[in-house]
mmCIF file of C-alpha atoms in Angstrom:
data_model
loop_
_atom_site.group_PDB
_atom_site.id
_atom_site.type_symbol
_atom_site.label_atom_id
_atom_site.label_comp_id
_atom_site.label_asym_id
_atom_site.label_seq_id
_atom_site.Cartn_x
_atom_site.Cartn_y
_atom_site.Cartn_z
ATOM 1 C CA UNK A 316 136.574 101.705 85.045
ATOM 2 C CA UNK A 317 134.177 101.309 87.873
ATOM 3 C CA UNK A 318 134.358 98.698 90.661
ATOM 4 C CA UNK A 319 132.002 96.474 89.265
ATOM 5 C CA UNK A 320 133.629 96.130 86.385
ATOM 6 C CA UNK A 321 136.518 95.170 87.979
ATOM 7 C CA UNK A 322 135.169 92.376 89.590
ATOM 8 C CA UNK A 323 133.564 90.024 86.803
ATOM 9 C CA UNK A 324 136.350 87.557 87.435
ATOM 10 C CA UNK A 325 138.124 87.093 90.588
ATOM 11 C CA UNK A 326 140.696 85.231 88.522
ATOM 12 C CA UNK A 327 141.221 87.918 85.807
ATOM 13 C CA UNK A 328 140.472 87.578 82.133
ATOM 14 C CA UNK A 329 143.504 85.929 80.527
ATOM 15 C CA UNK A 330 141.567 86.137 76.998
ATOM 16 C CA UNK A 331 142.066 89.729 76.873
ATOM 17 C CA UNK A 332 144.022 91.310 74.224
ATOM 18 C CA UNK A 333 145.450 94.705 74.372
ATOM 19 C CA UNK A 334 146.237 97.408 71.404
ATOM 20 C CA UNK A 335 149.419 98.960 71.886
ATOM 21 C CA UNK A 336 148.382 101.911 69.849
ATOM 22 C CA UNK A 337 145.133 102.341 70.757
ATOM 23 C CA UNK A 338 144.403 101.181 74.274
ATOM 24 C CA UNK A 339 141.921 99.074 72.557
ATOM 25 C CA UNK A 340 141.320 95.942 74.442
ATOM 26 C CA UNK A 341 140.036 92.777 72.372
ATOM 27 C CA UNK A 342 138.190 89.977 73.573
ATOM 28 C CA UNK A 343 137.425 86.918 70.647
ATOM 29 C CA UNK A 344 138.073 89.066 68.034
ATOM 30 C CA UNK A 345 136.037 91.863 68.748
ATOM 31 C CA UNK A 346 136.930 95.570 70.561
ATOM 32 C CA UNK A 347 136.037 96.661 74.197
ATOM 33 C CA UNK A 348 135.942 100.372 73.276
ATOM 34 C CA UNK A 349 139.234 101.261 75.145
ATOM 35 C CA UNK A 350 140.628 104.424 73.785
ATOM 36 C CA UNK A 351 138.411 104.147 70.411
ATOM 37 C CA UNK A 352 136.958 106.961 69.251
ATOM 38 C CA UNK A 353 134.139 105.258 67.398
ATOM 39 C CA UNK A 354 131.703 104.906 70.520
ATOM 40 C CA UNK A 355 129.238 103.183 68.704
ATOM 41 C CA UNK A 356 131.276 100.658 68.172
ATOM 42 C CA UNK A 357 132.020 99.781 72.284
ATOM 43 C CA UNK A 358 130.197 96.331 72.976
ATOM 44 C CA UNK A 359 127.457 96.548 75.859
ATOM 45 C CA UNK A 360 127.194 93.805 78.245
ATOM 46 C CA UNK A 361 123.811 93.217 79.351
ATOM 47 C CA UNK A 362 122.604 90.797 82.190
ATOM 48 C CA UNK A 363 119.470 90.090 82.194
ATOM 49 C CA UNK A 364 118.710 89.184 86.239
ATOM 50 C CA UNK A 365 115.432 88.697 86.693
ATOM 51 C CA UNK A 366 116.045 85.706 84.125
ATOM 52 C CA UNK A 367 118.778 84.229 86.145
ATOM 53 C CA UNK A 368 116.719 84.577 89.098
ATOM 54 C CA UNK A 369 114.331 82.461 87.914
ATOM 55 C CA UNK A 370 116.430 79.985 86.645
ATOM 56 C CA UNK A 371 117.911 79.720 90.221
ATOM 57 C CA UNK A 372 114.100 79.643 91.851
ATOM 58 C CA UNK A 373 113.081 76.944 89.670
ATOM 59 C CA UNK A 374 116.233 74.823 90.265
ATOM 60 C CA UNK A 375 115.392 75.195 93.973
ATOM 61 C CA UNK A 376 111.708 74.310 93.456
ATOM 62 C CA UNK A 377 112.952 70.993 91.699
ATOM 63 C CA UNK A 378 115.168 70.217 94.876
ATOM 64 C CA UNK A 379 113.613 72.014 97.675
ATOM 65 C CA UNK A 380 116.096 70.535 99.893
ATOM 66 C CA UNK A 381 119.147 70.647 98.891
ATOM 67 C CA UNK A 382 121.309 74.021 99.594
ATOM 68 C CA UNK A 383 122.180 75.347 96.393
ATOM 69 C CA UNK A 384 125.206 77.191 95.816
ATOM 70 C CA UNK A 385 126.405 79.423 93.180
ATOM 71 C CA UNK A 386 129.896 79.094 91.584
ATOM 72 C CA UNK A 387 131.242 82.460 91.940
ATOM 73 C CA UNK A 388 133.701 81.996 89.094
ATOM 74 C CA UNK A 389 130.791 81.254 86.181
ATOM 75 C CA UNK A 390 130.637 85.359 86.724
ATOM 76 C CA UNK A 391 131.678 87.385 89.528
ATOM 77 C CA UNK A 392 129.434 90.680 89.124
ATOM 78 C CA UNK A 393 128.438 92.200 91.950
ATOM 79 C CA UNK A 394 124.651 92.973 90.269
ATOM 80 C CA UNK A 395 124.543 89.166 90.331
ATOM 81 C CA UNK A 396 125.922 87.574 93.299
ATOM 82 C CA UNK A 397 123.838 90.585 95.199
ATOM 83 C CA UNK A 398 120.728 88.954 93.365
ATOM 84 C CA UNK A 399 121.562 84.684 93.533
ATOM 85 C CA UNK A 400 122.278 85.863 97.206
ATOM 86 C CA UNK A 401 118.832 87.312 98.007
ATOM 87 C CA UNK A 402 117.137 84.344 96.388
ATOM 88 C CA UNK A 403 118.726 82.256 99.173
ATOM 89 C CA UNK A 404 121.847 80.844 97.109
ATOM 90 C CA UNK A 405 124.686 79.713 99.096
ATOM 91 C CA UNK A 406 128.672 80.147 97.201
ATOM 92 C CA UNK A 407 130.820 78.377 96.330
ATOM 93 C CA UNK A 408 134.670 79.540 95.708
ATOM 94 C CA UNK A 409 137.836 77.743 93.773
ATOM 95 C CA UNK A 410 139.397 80.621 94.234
ATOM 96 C CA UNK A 411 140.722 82.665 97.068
ATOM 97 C CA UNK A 412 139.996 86.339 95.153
ATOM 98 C CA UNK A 413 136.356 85.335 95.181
ATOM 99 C CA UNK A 414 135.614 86.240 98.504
ATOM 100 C CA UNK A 415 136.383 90.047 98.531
ATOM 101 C CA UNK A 416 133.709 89.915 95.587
ATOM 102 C CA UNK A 417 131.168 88.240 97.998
ATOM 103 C CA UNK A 418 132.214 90.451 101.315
ATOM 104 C CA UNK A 419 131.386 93.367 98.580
ATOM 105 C CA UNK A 420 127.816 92.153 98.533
ATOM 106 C CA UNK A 421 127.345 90.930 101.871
ATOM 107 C CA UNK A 422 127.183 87.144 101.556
ATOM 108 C CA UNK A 423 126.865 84.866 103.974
ATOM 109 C CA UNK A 424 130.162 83.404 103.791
ATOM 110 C CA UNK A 425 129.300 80.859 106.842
ATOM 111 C CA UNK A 426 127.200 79.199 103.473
ATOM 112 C CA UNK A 427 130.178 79.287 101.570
ATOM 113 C CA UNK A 428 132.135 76.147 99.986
ATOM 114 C CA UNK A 429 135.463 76.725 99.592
ATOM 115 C CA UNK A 430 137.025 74.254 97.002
ATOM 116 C CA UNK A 431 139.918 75.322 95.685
ATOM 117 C CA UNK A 432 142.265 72.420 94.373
ATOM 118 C CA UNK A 433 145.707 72.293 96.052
ATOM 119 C CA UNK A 434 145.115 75.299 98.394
ATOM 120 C CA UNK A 435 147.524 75.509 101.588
ATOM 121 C CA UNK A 436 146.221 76.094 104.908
ATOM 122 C CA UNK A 437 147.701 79.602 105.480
ATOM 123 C CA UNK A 438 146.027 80.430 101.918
ATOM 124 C CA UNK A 439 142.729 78.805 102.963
ATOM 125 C CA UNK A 440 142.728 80.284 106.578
ATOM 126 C CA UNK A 441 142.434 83.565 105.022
ATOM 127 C CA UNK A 442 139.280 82.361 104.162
ATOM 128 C CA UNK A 443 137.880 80.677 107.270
ATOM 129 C CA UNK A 444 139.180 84.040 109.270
ATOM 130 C CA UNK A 445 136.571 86.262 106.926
ATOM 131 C CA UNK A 446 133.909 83.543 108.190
ATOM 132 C CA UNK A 447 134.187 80.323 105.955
ATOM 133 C CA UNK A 448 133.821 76.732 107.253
ATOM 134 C CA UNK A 449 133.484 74.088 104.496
ATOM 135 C CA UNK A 450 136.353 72.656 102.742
ATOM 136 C CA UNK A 451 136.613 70.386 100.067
ATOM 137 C CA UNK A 452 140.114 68.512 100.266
ATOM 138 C CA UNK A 453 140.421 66.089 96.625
ATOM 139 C CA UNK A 454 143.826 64.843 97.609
ATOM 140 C CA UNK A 455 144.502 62.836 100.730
ATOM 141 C CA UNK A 456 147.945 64.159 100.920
ATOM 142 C CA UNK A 457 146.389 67.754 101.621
ATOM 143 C CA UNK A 458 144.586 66.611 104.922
ATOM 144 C CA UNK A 459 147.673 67.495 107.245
ATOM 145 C CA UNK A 460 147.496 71.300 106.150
ATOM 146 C CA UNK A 461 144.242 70.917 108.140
ATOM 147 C CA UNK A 462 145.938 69.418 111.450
ATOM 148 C CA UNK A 463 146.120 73.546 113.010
ATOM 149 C CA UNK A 464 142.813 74.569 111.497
ATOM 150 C CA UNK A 465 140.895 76.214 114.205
ATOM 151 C CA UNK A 466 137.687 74.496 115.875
ATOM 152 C CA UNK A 467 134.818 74.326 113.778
ATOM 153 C CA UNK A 468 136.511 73.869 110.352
ATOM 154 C CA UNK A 469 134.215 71.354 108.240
ATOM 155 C CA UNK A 470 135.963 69.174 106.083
ATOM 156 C CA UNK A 471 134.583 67.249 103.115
ATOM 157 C CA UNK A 472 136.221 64.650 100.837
ATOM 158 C CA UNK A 473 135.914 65.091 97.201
ATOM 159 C CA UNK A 474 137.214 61.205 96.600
ATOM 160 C CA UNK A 475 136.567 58.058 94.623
ATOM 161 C CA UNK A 476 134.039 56.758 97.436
ATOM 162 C CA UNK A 477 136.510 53.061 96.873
ATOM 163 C CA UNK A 478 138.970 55.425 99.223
ATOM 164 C CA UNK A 479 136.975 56.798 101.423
ATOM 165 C CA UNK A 480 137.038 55.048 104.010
ATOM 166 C CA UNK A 481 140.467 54.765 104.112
ATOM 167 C CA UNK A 482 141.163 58.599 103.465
ATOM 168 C CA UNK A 483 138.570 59.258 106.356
ATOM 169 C CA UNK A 484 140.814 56.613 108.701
ATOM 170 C CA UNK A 485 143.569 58.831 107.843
ATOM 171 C CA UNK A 486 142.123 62.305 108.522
ATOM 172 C CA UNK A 487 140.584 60.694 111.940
ATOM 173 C CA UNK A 488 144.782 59.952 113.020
ATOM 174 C CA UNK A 489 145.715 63.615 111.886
ATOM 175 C CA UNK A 490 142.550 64.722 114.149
ATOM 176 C CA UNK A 491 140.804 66.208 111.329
ATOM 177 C CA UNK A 492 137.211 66.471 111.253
ATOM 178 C CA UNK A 493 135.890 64.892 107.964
ATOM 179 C CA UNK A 494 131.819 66.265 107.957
ATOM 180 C CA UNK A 495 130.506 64.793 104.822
ATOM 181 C CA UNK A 496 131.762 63.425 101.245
ATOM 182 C CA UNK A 497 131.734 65.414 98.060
ATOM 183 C CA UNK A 498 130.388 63.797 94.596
ATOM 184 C CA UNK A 499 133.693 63.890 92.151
ATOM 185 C CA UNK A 500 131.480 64.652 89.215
ATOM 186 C CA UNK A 501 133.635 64.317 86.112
ATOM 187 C CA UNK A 502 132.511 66.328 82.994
ATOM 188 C CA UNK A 503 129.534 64.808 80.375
ATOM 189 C CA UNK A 504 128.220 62.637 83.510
ATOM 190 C CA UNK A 505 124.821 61.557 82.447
ATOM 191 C CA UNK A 506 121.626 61.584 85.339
ATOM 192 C CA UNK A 507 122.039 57.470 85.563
ATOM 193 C CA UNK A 508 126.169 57.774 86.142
ATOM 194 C CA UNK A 509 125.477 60.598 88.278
ATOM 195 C CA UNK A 510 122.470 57.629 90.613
ATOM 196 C CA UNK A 511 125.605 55.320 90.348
ATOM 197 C CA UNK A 512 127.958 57.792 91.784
ATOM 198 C CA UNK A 513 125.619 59.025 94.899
ATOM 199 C CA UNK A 514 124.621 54.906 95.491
ATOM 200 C CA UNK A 515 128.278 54.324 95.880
ATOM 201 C CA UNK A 516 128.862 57.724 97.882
ATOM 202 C CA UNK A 517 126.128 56.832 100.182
ATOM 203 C CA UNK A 518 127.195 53.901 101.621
ATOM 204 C CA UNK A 519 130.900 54.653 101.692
ATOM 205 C CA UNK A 520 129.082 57.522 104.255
ATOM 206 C CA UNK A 521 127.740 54.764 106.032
ATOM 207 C CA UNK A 522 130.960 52.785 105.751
ATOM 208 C CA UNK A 523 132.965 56.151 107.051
ATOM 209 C CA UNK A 524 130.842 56.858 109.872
ATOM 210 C CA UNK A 525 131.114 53.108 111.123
ATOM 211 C CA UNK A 526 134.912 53.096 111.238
ATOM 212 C CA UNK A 527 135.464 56.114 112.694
ATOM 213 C CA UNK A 528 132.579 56.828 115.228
ATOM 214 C CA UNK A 529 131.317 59.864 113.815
ATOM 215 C CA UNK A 530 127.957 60.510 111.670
ATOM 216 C CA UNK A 531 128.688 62.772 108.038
ATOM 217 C CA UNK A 532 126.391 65.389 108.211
ATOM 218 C CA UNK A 533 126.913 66.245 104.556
ATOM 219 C CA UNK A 534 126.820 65.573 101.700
ATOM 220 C CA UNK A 535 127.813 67.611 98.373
ATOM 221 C CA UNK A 536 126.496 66.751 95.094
ATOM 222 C CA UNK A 537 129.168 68.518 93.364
ATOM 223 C CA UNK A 538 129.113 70.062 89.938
ATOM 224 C CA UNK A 539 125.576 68.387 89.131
ATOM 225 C CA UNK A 540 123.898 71.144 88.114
ATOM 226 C CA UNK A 541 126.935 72.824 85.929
ATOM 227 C CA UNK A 542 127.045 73.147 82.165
ATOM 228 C CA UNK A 543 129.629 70.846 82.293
ATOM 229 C CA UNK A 544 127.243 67.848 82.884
ATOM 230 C CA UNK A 545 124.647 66.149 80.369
ATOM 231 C CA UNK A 546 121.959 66.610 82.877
ATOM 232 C CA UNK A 547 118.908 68.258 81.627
ATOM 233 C CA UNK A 548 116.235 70.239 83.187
ATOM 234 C CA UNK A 549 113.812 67.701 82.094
ATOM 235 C CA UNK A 550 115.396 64.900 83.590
ATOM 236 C CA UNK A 551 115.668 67.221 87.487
ATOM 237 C CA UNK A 552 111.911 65.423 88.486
ATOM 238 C CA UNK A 553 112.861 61.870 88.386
ATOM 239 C CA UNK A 554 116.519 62.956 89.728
ATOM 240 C CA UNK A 555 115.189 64.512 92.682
ATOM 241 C CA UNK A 556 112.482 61.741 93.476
ATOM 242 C CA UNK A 557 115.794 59.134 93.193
ATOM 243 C CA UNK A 558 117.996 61.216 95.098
ATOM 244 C CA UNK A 559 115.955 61.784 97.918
ATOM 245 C CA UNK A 560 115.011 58.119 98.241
ATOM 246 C CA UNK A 561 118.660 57.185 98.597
ATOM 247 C CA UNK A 562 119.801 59.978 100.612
ATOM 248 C CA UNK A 563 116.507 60.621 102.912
ATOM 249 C CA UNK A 564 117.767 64.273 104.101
ATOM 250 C CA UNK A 565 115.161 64.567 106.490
ATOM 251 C CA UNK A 566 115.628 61.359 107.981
ATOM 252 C CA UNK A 567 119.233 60.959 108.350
ATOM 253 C CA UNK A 568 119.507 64.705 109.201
ATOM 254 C CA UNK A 569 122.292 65.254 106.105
ATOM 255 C CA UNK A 570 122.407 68.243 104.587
ATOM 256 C CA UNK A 571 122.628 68.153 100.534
ATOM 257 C CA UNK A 572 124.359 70.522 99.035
ATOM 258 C CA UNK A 573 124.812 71.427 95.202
ATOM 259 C CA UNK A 574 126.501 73.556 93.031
ATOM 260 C CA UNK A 575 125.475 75.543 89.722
ATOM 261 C CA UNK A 576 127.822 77.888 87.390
ATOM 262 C CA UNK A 577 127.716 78.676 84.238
ATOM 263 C CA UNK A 578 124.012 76.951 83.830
ATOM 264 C CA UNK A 579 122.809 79.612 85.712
ATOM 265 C CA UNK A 580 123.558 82.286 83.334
ATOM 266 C CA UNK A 581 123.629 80.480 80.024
ATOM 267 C CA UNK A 582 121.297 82.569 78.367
ATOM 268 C CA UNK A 583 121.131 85.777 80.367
ATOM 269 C CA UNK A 584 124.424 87.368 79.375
ATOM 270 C CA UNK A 585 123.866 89.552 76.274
ATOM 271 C CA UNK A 586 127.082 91.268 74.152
ATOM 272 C CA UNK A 587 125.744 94.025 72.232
ATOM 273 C CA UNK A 588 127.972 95.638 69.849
ATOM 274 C CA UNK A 589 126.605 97.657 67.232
ATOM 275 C CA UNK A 590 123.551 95.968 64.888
ATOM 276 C CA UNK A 591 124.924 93.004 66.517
ATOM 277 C CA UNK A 592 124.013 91.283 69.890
ATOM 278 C CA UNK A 593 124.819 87.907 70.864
ATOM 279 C CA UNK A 594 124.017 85.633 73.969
ATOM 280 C CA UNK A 595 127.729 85.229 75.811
ATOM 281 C CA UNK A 596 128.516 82.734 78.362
ATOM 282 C CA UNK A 597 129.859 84.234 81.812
ATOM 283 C CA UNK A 598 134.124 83.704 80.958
ATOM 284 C CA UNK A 599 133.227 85.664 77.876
ATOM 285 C CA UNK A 600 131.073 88.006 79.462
ATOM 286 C CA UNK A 601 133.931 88.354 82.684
ATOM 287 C CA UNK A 602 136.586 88.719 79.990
ATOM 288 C CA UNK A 603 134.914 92.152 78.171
ATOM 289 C CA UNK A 604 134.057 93.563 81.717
ATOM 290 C CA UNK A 605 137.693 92.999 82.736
ATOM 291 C CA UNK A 606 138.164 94.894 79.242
ATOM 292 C CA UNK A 607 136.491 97.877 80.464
ATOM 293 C CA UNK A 608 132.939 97.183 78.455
ATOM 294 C CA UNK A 609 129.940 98.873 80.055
ATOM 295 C CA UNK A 610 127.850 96.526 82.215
ATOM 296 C CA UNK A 611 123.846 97.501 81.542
ATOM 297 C CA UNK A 612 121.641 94.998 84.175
ATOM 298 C CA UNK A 613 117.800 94.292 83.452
ATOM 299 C CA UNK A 614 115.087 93.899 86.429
ATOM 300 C CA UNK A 615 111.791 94.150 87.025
ATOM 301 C CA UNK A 616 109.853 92.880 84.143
ATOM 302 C CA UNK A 617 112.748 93.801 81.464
ATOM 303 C CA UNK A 618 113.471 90.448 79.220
ATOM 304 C CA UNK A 619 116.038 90.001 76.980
ATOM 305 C CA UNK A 620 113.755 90.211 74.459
ATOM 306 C CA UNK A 621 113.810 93.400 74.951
ATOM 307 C CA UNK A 622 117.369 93.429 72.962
ATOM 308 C CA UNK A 623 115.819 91.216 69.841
ATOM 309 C CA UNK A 624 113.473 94.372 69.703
ATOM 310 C CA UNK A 625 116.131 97.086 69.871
ATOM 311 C CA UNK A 626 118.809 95.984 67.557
ATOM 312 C CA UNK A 627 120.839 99.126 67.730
ATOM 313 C CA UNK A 628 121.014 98.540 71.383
ATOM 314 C CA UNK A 629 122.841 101.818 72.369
ATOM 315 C CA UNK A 630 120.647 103.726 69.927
ATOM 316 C CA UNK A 631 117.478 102.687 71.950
ATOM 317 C CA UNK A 632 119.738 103.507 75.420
ATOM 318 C CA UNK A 633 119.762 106.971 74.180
ATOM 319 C CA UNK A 634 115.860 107.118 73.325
ATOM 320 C CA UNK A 635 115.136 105.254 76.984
ATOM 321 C CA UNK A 636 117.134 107.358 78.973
ATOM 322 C CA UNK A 637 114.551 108.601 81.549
ATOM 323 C CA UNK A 638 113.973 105.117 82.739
ATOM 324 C CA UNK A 639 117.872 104.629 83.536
ATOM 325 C CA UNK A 640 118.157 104.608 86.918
ATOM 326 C CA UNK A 641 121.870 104.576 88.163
ATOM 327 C CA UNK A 642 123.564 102.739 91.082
ATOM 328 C CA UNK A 643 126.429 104.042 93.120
ATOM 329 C CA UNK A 644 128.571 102.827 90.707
ATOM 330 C CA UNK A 645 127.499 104.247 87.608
ATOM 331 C CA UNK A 646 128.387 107.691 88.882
ATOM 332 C CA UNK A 647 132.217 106.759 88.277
ATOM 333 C CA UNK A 648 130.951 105.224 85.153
ATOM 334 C CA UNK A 649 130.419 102.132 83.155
ATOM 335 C CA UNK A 650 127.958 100.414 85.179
ATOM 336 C CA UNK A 651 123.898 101.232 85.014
ATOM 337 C CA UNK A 652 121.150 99.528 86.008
ATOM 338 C CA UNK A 653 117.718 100.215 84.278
ATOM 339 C CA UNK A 654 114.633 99.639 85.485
ATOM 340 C CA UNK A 655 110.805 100.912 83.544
ATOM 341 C CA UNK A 656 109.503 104.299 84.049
ATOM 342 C CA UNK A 657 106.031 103.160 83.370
ATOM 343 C CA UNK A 658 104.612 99.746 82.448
ATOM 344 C CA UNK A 659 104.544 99.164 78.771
ATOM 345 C CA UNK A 660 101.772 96.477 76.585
ATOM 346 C CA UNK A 661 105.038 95.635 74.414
ATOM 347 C CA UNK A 662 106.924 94.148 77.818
ATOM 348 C CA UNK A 663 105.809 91.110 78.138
ATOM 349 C CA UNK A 664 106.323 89.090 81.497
ATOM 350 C CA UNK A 665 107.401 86.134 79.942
ATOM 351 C CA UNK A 666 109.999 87.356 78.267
#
């Protein structure tokens, strides 16, 4: 199995089923290929980038200034974060085995967010050694881990905003820097719960920077743009318009940050097994890589609909094989990326 298969999720796929007979690994039912002997019958993952790309670029064109980062564990390919990271996509990380994935790719880790839940400060300082800065602390009781972190460390309170004043009073005695607030953006939050949240969250910043002397320079919107929220691209307009008026990022100097996950990738994650092909979220997707599946990636001007087209997807591999071109990778195996030979009427740009 190559590297990049390897590293689809930092956390490891726990869904992932193994055949003591066959080597066979099984993920929701179906085979990764492992030891088969049927290889027409090993599922394909195929990630269509340019797509995700896009949805990334227009995300950033509805909220040109806030710095949008990617949740490294929605999917964890290198192909991916390599292309969210050229499109100017900040991380961020709940885990601590995300980073070596984004050190793979060359990220600029002084972007990334690192929020994972009940980390210790020897386990996060791993992290701010390999260049990371911004913390998210969502207990106060986790503050004093940051009482030895080095000069420099940002910290950001993911709190009811009722608290945060006091929490910040708190952190200011321990000598920890508190730089901004973080939106606690609970699951199904709707775009008018989500204006409640940030009304509330910007004046406990003004509240916070009154008691303790010092102005918070950020502010995180949280999971706002994950697919965990009942915010819809429709509605991003009138929720930029609003949260610009309350926040005023060029005014008050505050830097707005976001994250995005699984959103990003909804619908450009293909499983392809046989006649049958199906769109997979990135878990799923993560959990056959981790399997061993073979990773195909899409670019330049190849749409998924390429797929609907090709319904014996490794069939029409076979037939395409002078446009495959391979990346360092492939040559241990399982990972290709294909780009056209020659432009073709039937590709259409759209997709």
């Amino acid at each position: 199995m190559s590297t990049a298969t390897r590293t689809a999720d930092p956390t490891g796929a726990a869904a992932v089923r193994t055949d003591a007979a066959t080597g066979a690994g099984a993920v929701d039912g179906r085979h990764s290929g492992r030891g088969r002997r049927d290889d027409d019958e090993l599922p394909v993952v195929v990630m269509d980038l340019s797509r995700a790309a896009r949805r990334f670029r227009d995300l950033r064109a509805a909220f040109p200034w806030v710095d949008v980062h990617f949740d490294v564990s929605a999917l964890a390919h290198p192909a991916l974060l390599a292309t969210v990271s050229a499109e100017g996509a900040g991380f961020t990380v709940t885990h601590d085995a995300a980073l070596p994935a984004l050190r793979r790719v060359d990220a600029d880790l002084g972007r990334v967010l690192h929020a994972a839940p009940g980390a210790r400060w020897l386990q996060r300082r791993s992290a701010w050694e390999a260049g990371v800065r911004r913390f998210v602390v969502d207990d106060p009781d986790d503050l004093d881990t940051f009482v030895s972190a080095p000069s420099g460390t940002a910290v950001l309170l993911r709190v009811d905003p009722a608290i945060a004043v006091a929490v910040a009073r708190y952190a200011a005695a321990l000598g920890v820097r508190v730089a901004g607030l973080s939106l606690p953006v609970a699951p199904d939050t709707a775009a008018s719960d989500l204006v409640t949240l940030l009304q509330r969250a910007v004046r406990a910043s003004a509240e916070v920077s009154a008691a303790t002397g010092r102005r918070l320079e950020l502010l995180d919107l949280g999971d706002t743009f994950s697919d965990g929220t009942a915010i819809r691209p429709a509605e991003w307009p009138t929720l930029a318009r609003t949260i610009r008026s309350l926040v005023a990022p060029a005014t008050s100097r505050t830097t707005v940050l976001a994250t995005a996950g699984r959103a990003l990738v909804a619908d450009c994650i293909t499983v392809s097994a046989g006649a049958a092909a199906r769109f997979a979220d990135g878990p799923t997707a993560s959990a056959y890589i981790d399997a061993g599946c073979e990773v195909v990636v899409l670019r330049d001007g190849m749409r998924d609909s390429l797929l609907s087209r090709l319904p014996l997807f490794r069939t029409a591999l076979a037939r395409e094989a002078p446009s495959v071109r391979r990346t360092p990778h492939a040559r241990a195996g399982g990972h290709r990326t294909l780009r056209p030979s020659r432009a073709r009427s039937t590709w259409s740009p759209a997709g």
